[in-house]
């Protein structure tokens, strides 16, 4: 199966008429920059039509003050996108627009559909033309199609019936902002109050930066419809269990975000402490791989009583190594990114803590670097269990062939990365540290058992099927009456 990963950050704002959405979205995207550095985009509705500005690059590269001033409107959505192999193109930048006889919508998506190929073939057979490779365009076409037959709420419900995978979506239909979180709650999404309106975002840090107040997480299967700074909520689907992504806690989210009720920093501290209990070792100092290992190393130091001291310094002016395509680039990037603080590590036994080992390249490079600087022993401690299976649901990880732990036992990985000892967190330790029941987490990358059906992989539980939708809820939605979507809207793209 070819994978087009969609590892992203999304945001939406709805103000009362007089406020400017674009500036708010711009600040929020800054807070979500860690979720995607490849491209950024904003779409606003000015009361008449949609306006979009998007481009390749980081938030400050894509927008300037003049652009933001020109993007007038009190409702809007924004998106940052992560770099992915094969998908690094301007056409895949979001928000995406899709037009039809019934109008134009704009959509931004965090997540990954596993049935997008089938859906796309079906839509292409009906004569729909796709401009990008992304599954987001599939969602947009489906929604536009359903809107030709149903009112807004029913169209959204029909859409959810068809999608399998992870999706936190923000959509503009006219001046309405629609927010949808998949029934398993795989990707995060939260709601906050800001002066004069509301904001929804992948992570609560986006609300913090706006001086807003986090209200709550969007519930899995919930849909919110915002209009002029007020909103209505619909619980369209209720699953027995959820499948929150553990990798958000391990690596992806910012530690100052609250995700599904848990502060990521606290989770990481607990993981560090658990790691020290599970894999004790005698050493002189505990040192993190910056920045991803820092909170874990502090937790490890606290629990073990071994001094915390930095042995590596990060050059902050370089992007994450993972985003560079091709192996050579990645290795060069590691060398550019990290340097040792020699006197802190020379002649010492060190507990080196990082969040995860994916291919093993980074750990090997870092340990070699430390040995060159005179480190006596390097005991690697990893804040996640071994990653043995690819992610199909939105984390850009690697193929199974590339995952070092997919083919080697712990001793084998220890040899590959050239460590004196290697200890991974257990799955039980991870689940306990996160504080969410095992059955409500997606641990596909750690077990090879996924929460949705993926061809060739094992499945633990399935997303709700058509027959399992709640009829009474649907009836209630029908009684709400139709939306004003059928009025056509004009669209202008400001893309440079
Ligand atoms: P590797 O060299 O492939 O073993 O990379 C492992 C390093 O990449 C760890 O230090 C992680 O902090 C980082 N990492 C893990 N998962 C991701 C991801 N999805 N995107 C970017 N970096 C990652």
JSON list of N, CA and C in Angstrom, two decimals, residues 89-155:
[
{"chain": "A", "resi": 89, "resn": "UNK", "atom": "N", "xyz": [4.33, 18.88, -2.73]},
{"chain": "A", "resi": 89, "resn": "UNK", "atom": "CA", "xyz": [3.99, 19.68, -3.91]},
{"chain": "A", "resi": 89, "resn": "UNK", "atom": "C", "xyz": [3.00, 20.77, -3.53]},
{"chain": "A", "resi": 90, "resn": "UNK", "atom": "N", "xyz": [3.03, 21.83, -4.30]},
{"chain": "A", "resi": 90, "resn": "UNK", "atom": "CA", "xyz": [2.12, 22.95, -4.05]},
{"chain": "A", "resi": 90, "resn": "UNK", "atom": "C", "xyz": [0.66, 22.50, -4.12]},
{"chain": "A", "resi": 91, "resn": "UNK", "atom": "N", "xyz": [0.35, 21.54, -5.02]},
{"chain": "A", "resi": 91, "resn": "UNK", "atom": "CA", "xyz": [-1.05, 21.10, -5.16]},
{"chain": "A", "resi": 91, "resn": "UNK", "atom": "C", "xyz": [-1.58, 20.47, -3.87]},
{"chain": "A", "resi": 92, "resn": "UNK", "atom": "N", "xyz": [-0.66, 19.95, -3.05]},
{"chain": "A", "resi": 92, "resn": "UNK", "atom": "CA", "xyz": [-1.11, 19.30, -1.83]},
{"chain": "A", "resi": 92, "resn": "UNK", "atom": "C", "xyz": [-1.22, 20.26, -0.65]},
{"chain": "A", "resi": 93, "resn": "UNK", "atom": "N", "xyz": [-0.84, 21.54, -0.86]},
{"chain": "A", "resi": 93, "resn": "UNK", "atom": "CA", "xyz": [-0.99, 22.53, 0.21]},
{"chain": "A", "resi": 93, "resn": "UNK", "atom": "C", "xyz": [-2.48, 22.68, 0.56]},
{"chain": "A", "resi": 94, "resn": "UNK", "atom": "N", "xyz": [-2.74, 22.96, 1.78]},
{"chain": "A", "resi": 94, "resn": "UNK", "atom": "CA", "xyz": [-4.13, 23.16, 2.22]},
{"chain": "A", "resi": 94, "resn": "UNK", "atom": "C", "xyz": [-4.27, 24.53, 2.87]},
{"chain": "A", "resi": 95, "resn": "UNK", "atom": "N", "xyz": [-5.49, 25.04, 3.03]},
{"chain": "A", "resi": 95, "resn": "UNK", "atom": "CA", "xyz": [-6.79, 24.48, 2.71]},
{"chain": "A", "resi": 95, "resn": "UNK", "atom": "C", "xyz": [-6.99, 24.25, 1.21]},
{"chain": "A", "resi": 96, "resn": "UNK", "atom": "N", "xyz": [-7.78, 23.20, 0.91]},
{"chain": "A", "resi": 96, "resn": "UNK", "atom": "CA", "xyz": [-8.13, 22.87, -0.47]},
{"chain": "A", "resi": 96, "resn": "UNK", "atom": "C", "xyz": [-9.51, 23.41, -0.78]},
{"chain": "A", "resi": 97, "resn": "UNK", "atom": "N", "xyz": [-9.70, 23.82, -2.01]},
{"chain": "A", "resi": 97, "resn": "UNK", "atom": "CA", "xyz": [-11.03, 24.24, -2.46]},
{"chain": "A", "resi": 97, "resn": "UNK", "atom": "C", "xyz": [-11.60, 23.20, -3.40]},
{"chain": "A", "resi": 98, "resn": "UNK", "atom": "N", "xyz": [-12.86, 22.91, -3.26]},
{"chain": "A", "resi": 98, "resn": "UNK", "atom": "CA", "xyz": [-13.52, 22.07, -4.26]},
{"chain": "A", "resi": 98, "resn": "UNK", "atom": "C", "xyz": [-14.84, 22.72, -4.63]},
{"chain": "A", "resi": 99, "resn": "UNK", "atom": "N", "xyz": [-15.05, 22.85, -5.92]},
{"chain": "A", "resi": 99, "resn": "UNK", "atom": "CA", "xyz": [-16.26, 23.52, -6.40]},
{"chain": "A", "resi": 99, "resn": "UNK", "atom": "C", "xyz": [-17.19, 22.54, -7.10]},
{"chain": "A", "resi": 100, "resn": "UNK", "atom": "N", "xyz": [-18.43, 22.86, -7.08]},
{"chain": "A", "resi": 100, "resn": "UNK", "atom": "CA", "xyz": [-19.41, 22.08, -7.86]},
{"chain": "A", "resi": 100, "resn": "UNK", "atom": "C", "xyz": [-20.58, 23.01, -8.16]},
{"chain": "A", "resi": 101, "resn": "UNK", "atom": "N", "xyz": [-21.61, 22.44, -8.78]},
{"chain": "A", "resi": 101, "resn": "UNK", "atom": "CA", "xyz": [-22.78, 23.25, -9.10]},
{"chain": "A", "resi": 101, "resn": "UNK", "atom": "C", "xyz": [-23.36, 23.91, -7.85]},
{"chain": "A", "resi": 102, "resn": "UNK", "atom": "N", "xyz": [-23.21, 23.21, -6.73]},
{"chain": "A", "resi": 102, "resn": "UNK", "atom": "CA", "xyz": [-23.84, 23.74, -5.51]},
{"chain": "A", "resi": 102, "resn": "UNK", "atom": "C", "xyz": [-22.94, 24.71, -4.75]},
{"chain": "A", "resi": 103, "resn": "UNK", "atom": "N", "xyz": [-21.73, 24.98, -5.25]},
{"chain": "A", "resi": 103, "resn": "UNK", "atom": "CA", "xyz": [-20.90, 25.96, -4.57]},
{"chain": "A", "resi": 103, "resn": "UNK", "atom": "C", "xyz": [-19.48, 25.49, -4.38]},
{"chain": "A", "resi": 104, "resn": "UNK", "atom": "N", "xyz": [-18.75, 26.21, -3.54]},
{"chain": "A", "resi": 104, "resn": "UNK", "atom": "CA", "xyz": [-17.35, 25.89, -3.28]},
{"chain": "A", "resi": 104, "resn": "UNK", "atom": "C", "xyz": [-17.16, 25.77, -1.78]},
{"chain": "A", "resi": 105, "resn": "UNK", "atom": "N", "xyz": [-16.38, 24.76, -1.41]},
{"chain": "A", "resi": 105, "resn": "UNK", "atom": "CA", "xyz": [-16.04, 24.65, 0.00]},
{"chain": "A", "resi": 105, "resn": "UNK", "atom": "C", "xyz": [-14.52, 24.70, 0.13]},
{"chain": "A", "resi": 106, "resn": "UNK", "atom": "N", "xyz": [-14.05, 25.04, 1.32]},
{"chain": "A", "resi": 106, "resn": "UNK", "atom": "CA", "xyz": [-12.62, 24.98, 1.63]},
{"chain": "A", "resi": 106, "resn": "UNK", "atom": "C", "xyz": [-12.45, 24.01, 2.80]},
{"chain": "A", "resi": 107, "resn": "UNK", "atom": "N", "xyz": [-11.38, 23.23, 2.75]},
{"chain": "A", "resi": 107, "resn": "UNK", "atom": "CA", "xyz": [-11.23, 22.18, 3.75]},
{"chain": "A", "resi": 107, "resn": "UNK", "atom": "C", "xyz": [-9.76, 22.02, 4.16]},
{"chain": "A", "resi": 108, "resn": "UNK", "atom": "N", "xyz": [-9.52, 21.77, 5.43]},
{"chain": "A", "resi": 108, "resn": "UNK", "atom": "CA", "xyz": [-8.18, 21.46, 5.93]},
{"chain": "A", "resi": 108, "resn": "UNK", "atom": "C", "xyz": [-8.30, 20.23, 6.83]},
{"chain": "A", "resi": 109, "resn": "UNK", "atom": "N", "xyz": [-7.32, 19.35, 6.72]},
{"chain": "A", "resi": 109, "resn": "UNK", "atom": "CA", "xyz": [-7.45, 18.00, 7.29]},
{"chain": "A", "resi": 109, "resn": "UNK", "atom": "C", "xyz": [-6.18, 17.62, 8.03]},
{"chain": "A", "resi": 110, "resn": "UNK", "atom": "N", "xyz": [-6.34, 17.05, 9.21]},
{"chain": "A", "resi": 110, "resn": "UNK", "atom": "CA", "xyz": [-5.23, 16.37, 9.88]},
{"chain": "A", "resi": 110, "resn": "UNK", "atom": "C", "xyz": [-5.63, 14.92, 10.04]},
{"chain": "A", "resi": 111, "resn": "UNK", "atom": "N", "xyz": [-4.82, 14.03, 9.48]},
{"chain": "A", "resi": 111, "resn": "UNK", "atom": "CA", "xyz": [-5.12, 12.62, 9.58]},
{"chain": "A", "resi": 111, "resn": "UNK", "atom": "C", "xyz": [-4.85, 11.91, 8.28]},
{"chain": "A", "resi": 112, "resn": "UNK", "atom": "N", "xyz": [-5.29, 10.69, 8.19]},
{"chain": "A", "resi": 112, "resn": "UNK", "atom": "CA", "xyz": [-5.05, 9.91, 6.99]},
{"chain": "A", "resi": 112, "resn": "UNK", "atom": "C", "xyz": [-6.17, 8.90, 6.79]},
{"chain": "A", "resi": 113, "resn": "UNK", "atom": "N", "xyz": [-6.79, 8.93, 5.63]},
{"chain": "A", "resi": 113, "resn": "UNK", "atom": "CA", "xyz": [-7.84, 7.94, 5.34]},
{"chain": "A", "resi": 113, "resn": "UNK", "atom": "C", "xyz": [-7.20, 6.67, 4.84]},
{"chain": "A", "resi": 114, "resn": "UNK", "atom": "N", "xyz": [-7.74, 5.53, 5.22]},
{"chain": "A", "resi": 114, "resn": "UNK", "atom": "CA", "xyz": [-7.20, 4.29, 4.68]},
{"chain": "A", "resi": 114, "resn": "UNK", "atom": "C", "xyz": [-8.02, 3.78, 3.49]},
{"chain": "A", "resi": 115, "resn": "UNK", "atom": "N", "xyz": [-9.19, 4.37, 3.26]},
{"chain": "A", "resi": 115, "resn": "UNK", "atom": "CA", "xyz": [-9.99, 3.94, 2.10]},
{"chain": "A", "resi": 115, "resn": "UNK", "atom": "C", "xyz": [-10.10, 5.03, 1.03]},
{"chain": "A", "resi": 116, "resn": "UNK", "atom": "N", "xyz": [-9.09, 5.93, 0.99]},
{"chain": "A", "resi": 116, "resn": "UNK", "atom": "CA", "xyz": [-9.23, 7.05, 0.06]},
{"chain": "A", "resi": 116, "resn": "UNK", "atom": "C", "xyz": [-9.10, 6.59, -1.40]},
{"chain": "A", "resi": 117, "resn": "UNK", "atom": "N", "xyz": [-8.31, 5.53, -1.63]},
{"chain": "A", "resi": 117, "resn": "UNK", "atom": "CA", "xyz": [-8.13, 5.04, -3.00]},
{"chain": "A", "resi": 117, "resn": "UNK", "atom": "C", "xyz": [-9.47, 4.58, -3.60]},
{"chain": "A", "resi": 118, "resn": "UNK", "atom": "N", "xyz": [-10.19, 3.79, -2.81]},
{"chain": "A", "resi": 118, "resn": "UNK", "atom": "CA", "xyz": [-11.49, 3.28, -3.27]},
{"chain": "A", "resi": 118, "resn": "UNK", "atom": "C", "xyz": [-12.45, 4.44, -3.51]},
{"chain": "A", "resi": 119, "resn": "UNK", "atom": "N", "xyz": [-12.49, 5.37, -2.55]},
{"chain": "A", "resi": 119, "resn": "UNK", "atom": "CA", "xyz": [-13.41, 6.50, -2.67]},
{"chain": "A", "resi": 119, "resn": "UNK", "atom": "C", "xyz": [-13.06, 7.35, -3.89]},
{"chain": "A", "resi": 120, "resn": "UNK", "atom": "N", "xyz": [-11.78, 7.52, -4.10]},
{"chain": "A", "resi": 120, "resn": "UNK", "atom": "CA", "xyz": [-11.33, 8.34, -5.23]},
{"chain": "A", "resi": 120, "resn": "UNK", "atom": "C", "xyz": [-11.73, 7.70, -6.56]},
{"chain": "A", "resi": 121, "resn": "UNK", "atom": "N", "xyz": [-11.51, 6.38, -6.67]},
{"chain": "A", "resi": 121, "resn": "UNK", "atom": "CA", "xyz": [-11.89, 5.67, -7.91]},
{"chain": "A", "resi": 121, "resn": "UNK", "atom": "C", "xyz": [-13.37, 5.85, -8.18]},
{"chain": "A", "resi": 122, "resn": "UNK", "atom": "N", "xyz": [-14.17, 5.71, -7.12]},
{"chain": "A", "resi": 122, "resn": "UNK", "atom": "CA", "xyz": [-15.62, 5.84, -7.25]},
{"chain": "A", "resi": 122, "resn": "UNK", "atom": "C", "xyz": [-15.98, 7.25, -7.76]},
{"chain": "A", "resi": 123, "resn": "UNK", "atom": "N", "xyz": [-15.35, 8.27, -7.18]},
{"chain": "A", "resi": 123, "resn": "UNK", "atom": "CA", "xyz": [-15.64, 9.65, -7.56]},
{"chain": "A", "resi": 123, "resn": "UNK", "atom": "C", "xyz": [-15.15, 9.95, -8.98]},
{"chain": "A", "resi": 124, "resn": "UNK", "atom": "N", "xyz": [-14.00, 9.36, -9.33]},
{"chain": "A", "resi": 124, "resn": "UNK", "atom": "CA", "xyz": [-13.48, 9.57, -10.70]},
{"chain": "A", "resi": 124, "resn": "UNK", "atom": "C", "xyz": [-14.40, 8.94, -11.73]},
{"chain": "A", "resi": 125, "resn": "UNK", "atom": "N", "xyz": [-14.94, 7.78, -11.37]},
{"chain": "A", "resi": 125, "resn": "UNK", "atom": "CA", "xyz": [-15.90, 7.12, -12.28]},
{"chain": "A", "resi": 125, "resn": "UNK", "atom": "C", "xyz": [-17.12, 8.00, -12.53]},
{"chain": "A", "resi": 126, "resn": "UNK", "atom": "N", "xyz": [-17.45, 8.81, -11.52]},
{"chain": "A", "resi": 126, "resn": "UNK", "atom": "CA", "xyz": [-18.61, 9.72, -11.66]},
{"chain": "A", "resi": 126, "resn": "UNK", "atom": "C", "xyz": [-18.22, 11.00, -12.40]},
{"chain": "A", "resi": 127, "resn": "UNK", "atom": "N", "xyz": [-16.96, 11.12, -12.80]},
{"chain": "A", "resi": 127, "resn": "UNK", "atom": "CA", "xyz": [-16.53, 12.26, -13.60]},
{"chain": "A", "resi": 127, "resn": "UNK", "atom": "C", "xyz": [-15.86, 13.39, -12.81]},
{"chain": "A", "resi": 128, "resn": "UNK", "atom": "N", "xyz": [-15.58, 13.16, -11.55]},
{"chain": "A", "resi": 128, "resn": "UNK", "atom": "CA", "xyz": [-14.93, 14.23, -10.78]},
{"chain": "A", "resi": 128, "resn": "UNK", "atom": "C", "xyz": [-13.43, 14.23, -11.05]},
{"chain": "A", "resi": 129, "resn": "UNK", "atom": "N", "xyz": [-12.88, 15.44, -11.13]},
{"chain": "A", "resi": 129, "resn": "UNK", "atom": "CA", "xyz": [-11.46, 15.57, -11.49]},
{"chain": "A", "resi": 129, "resn": "UNK", "atom": "C", "xyz": [-10.66, 16.01, -10.27]},
{"chain": "A", "resi": 130, "resn": "UNK", "atom": "N", "xyz": [-9.56, 15.30, -10.03]},
{"chain": "A", "resi": 130, "resn": "UNK", "atom": "CA", "xyz": [-8.73, 15.59, -8.85]},
{"chain": "A", "resi": 130, "resn": "UNK", "atom": "C", "xyz": [-7.48, 16.36, -9.26]},
{"chain": "A", "resi": 131, "resn": "UNK", "atom": "N", "xyz": [-7.13, 17.34, -8.46]},
{"chain": "A", "resi": 131, "resn": "UNK", "atom": "CA", "xyz": [-5.96, 18.17, -8.76]},
{"chain": "A", "resi": 131, "resn": "UNK", "atom": "C", "xyz": [-4.76, 17.80, -7.91]},
{"chain": "A", "resi": 132, "resn": "UNK", "atom": "N", "xyz": [-4.98, 17.10, -6.80]},
{"chain": "A", "resi": 132, "resn": "UNK", "atom": "CA", "xyz": [-3.87, 16.74, -5.92]},
{"chain": "A", "resi": 132, "resn": "UNK", "atom": "C", "xyz": [-3.90, 15.25, -5.65]},
{"chain": "A", "resi": 133, "resn": "UNK", "atom": "N", "xyz": [-2.87, 14.78, -4.92]},
{"chain": "A", "resi": 133, "resn": "UNK", "atom": "CA", "xyz": [-2.83, 13.36, -4.56]},
{"chain": "A", "resi": 133, "resn": "UNK", "atom": "C", "xyz": [-3.48, 13.12, -3.21]},
{"chain": "A", "resi": 134, "resn": "UNK", "atom": "N", "xyz": [-3.89, 14.18, -2.55]},
{"chain": "A", "resi": 134, "resn": "UNK", "atom": "CA", "xyz": [-4.21, 14.03, -1.13]},
{"chain": "A", "resi": 134, "resn": "UNK", "atom": "C", "xyz": [-5.62, 13.49, -0.90]},
{"chain": "A", "resi": 135, "resn": "UNK", "atom": "N", "xyz": [-5.74, 12.77, 0.22]},
{"chain": "A", "resi": 135, "resn": "UNK", "atom": "CA", "xyz": [-7.04, 12.21, 0.58]},
{"chain": "A", "resi": 135, "resn": "UNK", "atom": "C", "xyz": [-8.00, 13.32, 1.02]},
{"chain": "A", "resi": 136, "resn": "UNK", "atom": "N", "xyz": [-7.46, 14.49, 1.32]},
{"chain": "A", "resi": 136, "resn": "UNK", "atom": "CA", "xyz": [-8.30, 15.61, 1.72]},
{"chain": "A", "resi": 136, "resn": "UNK", "atom": "C", "xyz": [-9.21, 16.02, 0.56]},
{"chain": "A", "resi": 137, "resn": "UNK", "atom": "N", "xyz": [-8.67, 15.96, -0.65]},
{"chain": "A", "resi": 137, "resn": "UNK", "atom": "CA", "xyz": [-9.48, 16.31, -1.81]},
{"chain": "A", "resi": 137, "resn": "UNK", "atom": "C", "xyz": [-10.62, 15.30, -1.99]},
{"chain": "A", "resi": 138, "resn": "UNK", "atom": "N", "xyz": [-10.34, 14.05, -1.64]},
{"chain": "A", "resi": 138, "resn": "UNK", "atom": "CA", "xyz": [-11.39, 13.02, -1.70]},
{"chain": "A", "resi": 138, "resn": "UNK", "atom": "C", "xyz": [-12.52, 13.39, -0.73]},
{"chain": "A", "resi": 139, "resn": "UNK", "atom": "N", "xyz": [-12.14, 13.78, 0.48]},
{"chain": "A", "resi": 139, "resn": "UNK", "atom": "CA", "xyz": [-13.16, 14.16, 1.47]},
{"chain": "A", "resi": 139, "resn": "UNK", "atom": "C", "xyz": [-13.96, 15.35, 0.95]},
{"chain": "A", "resi": 140, "resn": "UNK", "atom": "N", "xyz": [-13.26, 16.33, 0.37]},
{"chain": "A", "resi": 140, "resn": "UNK", "atom": "CA", "xyz": [-13.92, 17.54, -0.11]},
{"chain": "A", "resi": 140, "resn": "UNK", "atom": "C", "xyz": [-14.92, 17.20, -1.22]},
{"chain": "A", "resi": 141, "resn": "UNK", "atom": "N", "xyz": [-14.50, 16.35, -2.17]},
{"chain": "A", "resi": 141, "resn": "UNK", "atom": "CA", "xyz": [-15.40, 15.97, -3.27]},
{"chain": "A", "resi": 141, "resn": "UNK", "atom": "C", "xyz": [-16.63, 15.24, -2.74]},
{"chain": "A", "resi": 142, "resn": "UNK", "atom": "N", "xyz": [-16.38, 14.35, -1.77]},
{"chain": "A", "resi": 142, "resn": "UNK", "atom": "CA", "xyz": [-17.50, 13.59, -1.20]},
{"chain": "A", "resi": 142, "resn": "UNK", "atom": "C", "xyz": [-18.50, 14.52, -0.53]},
{"chain": "A", "resi": 143, "resn": "UNK", "atom": "N", "xyz": [-17.95, 15.48, 0.23]},
{"chain": "A", "resi": 143, "resn": "UNK", "atom": "CA", "xyz": [-18.85, 16.40, 0.94]},
{"chain": "A", "resi": 143, "resn": "UNK", "atom": "C", "xyz": [-19.66, 17.23, -0.06]},
{"chain": "A", "resi": 144, "resn": "UNK", "atom": "N", "xyz": [-18.97, 17.74, -1.07]},
{"chain": "A", "resi": 144, "resn": "UNK", "atom": "CA", "xyz": [-19.67, 18.54, -2.08]},
{"chain": "A", "resi": 144, "resn": "UNK", "atom": "C", "xyz": [-20.77, 17.71, -2.74]},
{"chain": "A", "resi": 145, "resn": "UNK", "atom": "N", "xyz": [-20.46, 16.44, -3.01]},
{"chain": "A", "resi": 145, "resn": "UNK", "atom": "CA", "xyz": [-21.44, 15.55, -3.63]},
{"chain": "A", "resi": 145, "resn": "UNK", "atom": "C", "xyz": [-22.65, 15.37, -2.71]},
{"chain": "A", "resi": 146, "resn": "UNK", "atom": "N", "xyz": [-22.39, 15.11, -1.43]},
{"chain": "A", "resi": 146, "resn": "UNK", "atom": "CA", "xyz": [-23.51, 14.89, -0.50]},
{"chain": "A", "resi": 146, "resn": "UNK", "atom": "C", "xyz": [-24.33, 16.17, -0.34]},
{"chain": "A", "resi": 147, "resn": "UNK", "atom": "N", "xyz": [-23.67, 17.32, -0.43]},
{"chain": "A", "resi": 147, "resn": "UNK", "atom": "CA", "xyz": [-24.39, 18.59, -0.27]},
{"chain": "A", "resi": 147, "resn": "UNK", "atom": "C", "xyz": [-25.36, 18.86, -1.43]},
{"chain": "A", "resi": 148, "resn": "UNK", "atom": "N", "xyz": [-25.16, 18.16, -2.54]},
{"chain": "A", "resi": 148, "resn": "UNK", "atom": "CA", "xyz": [-26.10, 18.32, -3.65]},
{"chain": "A", "resi": 148, "resn": "UNK", "atom": "C", "xyz": [-27.40, 17.58, -3.36]},
{"chain": "A", "resi": 149, "resn": "UNK", "atom": "N", "xyz": [-27.35, 16.61, -2.43]},
{"chain": "A", "resi": 149, "resn": "UNK", "atom": "CA", "xyz": [-28.55, 15.80, -2.13]},
{"chain": "A", "resi": 149, "resn": "UNK", "atom": "C", "xyz": [-29.14, 16.09, -0.77]},
{"chain": "A", "resi": 150, "resn": "UNK", "atom": "N", "xyz": [-28.32, 16.54, 0.16]},
{"chain": "A", "resi": 150, "resn": "UNK", "atom": "CA", "xyz": [-28.79, 16.68, 1.55]},
{"chain": "A", "resi": 150, "resn": "UNK", "atom": "C", "xyz": [-28.52, 18.08, 2.07]},
{"chain": "A", "resi": 151, "resn": "UNK", "atom": "N", "xyz": [-29.16, 18.40, 3.19]},
{"chain": "A", "resi": 151, "resn": "UNK", "atom": "CA", "xyz": [-28.81, 19.65, 3.87]},
{"chain": "A", "resi": 151, "resn": "UNK", "atom": "C", "xyz": [-27.47, 19.42, 4.60]},
{"chain": "A", "resi": 152, "resn": "UNK", "atom": "N", "xyz": [-26.94, 20.48, 5.16]},
{"chain": "A", "resi": 152, "resn": "UNK", "atom": "CA", "xyz": [-25.58, 20.44, 5.68]},
{"chain": "A", "resi": 152, "resn": "UNK", "atom": "C", "xyz": [-25.37, 19.31, 6.70]},
{"chain": "A", "resi": 153, "resn": "UNK", "atom": "N", "xyz": [-26.25, 19.24, 7.69]},
{"chain": "A", "resi": 153, "resn": "UNK", "atom": "CA", "xyz": [-26.04, 18.25, 8.75]},
{"chain": "A", "resi": 153, "resn": "UNK", "atom": "C", "xyz": [-26.12, 16.83, 8.23]},
{"chain": "A", "resi": 154, "resn": "UNK", "atom": "N", "xyz": [-27.10, 16.56, 7.38]},
{"chain": "A", "resi": 154, "resn": "UNK", "atom": "CA", "xyz": [-27.22, 15.21, 6.83]},
{"chain": "A", "resi": 154, "resn": "UNK", "atom": "C", "xyz": [-26.04, 14.88, 5.91]},
{"chain": "A", "resi": 155, "resn": "UNK", "atom": "N", "xyz": [-25.59, 15.90, 5.16]},
{"chain": "A", "resi": 155, "resn": "UNK", "atom": "CA", "xyz": [-24.46, 15.67, 4.27]},
{"chain": "A", "resi": 155, "resn": "UNK", "atom": "C", "xyz": [-23.22, 15.28, 5.08]}
]
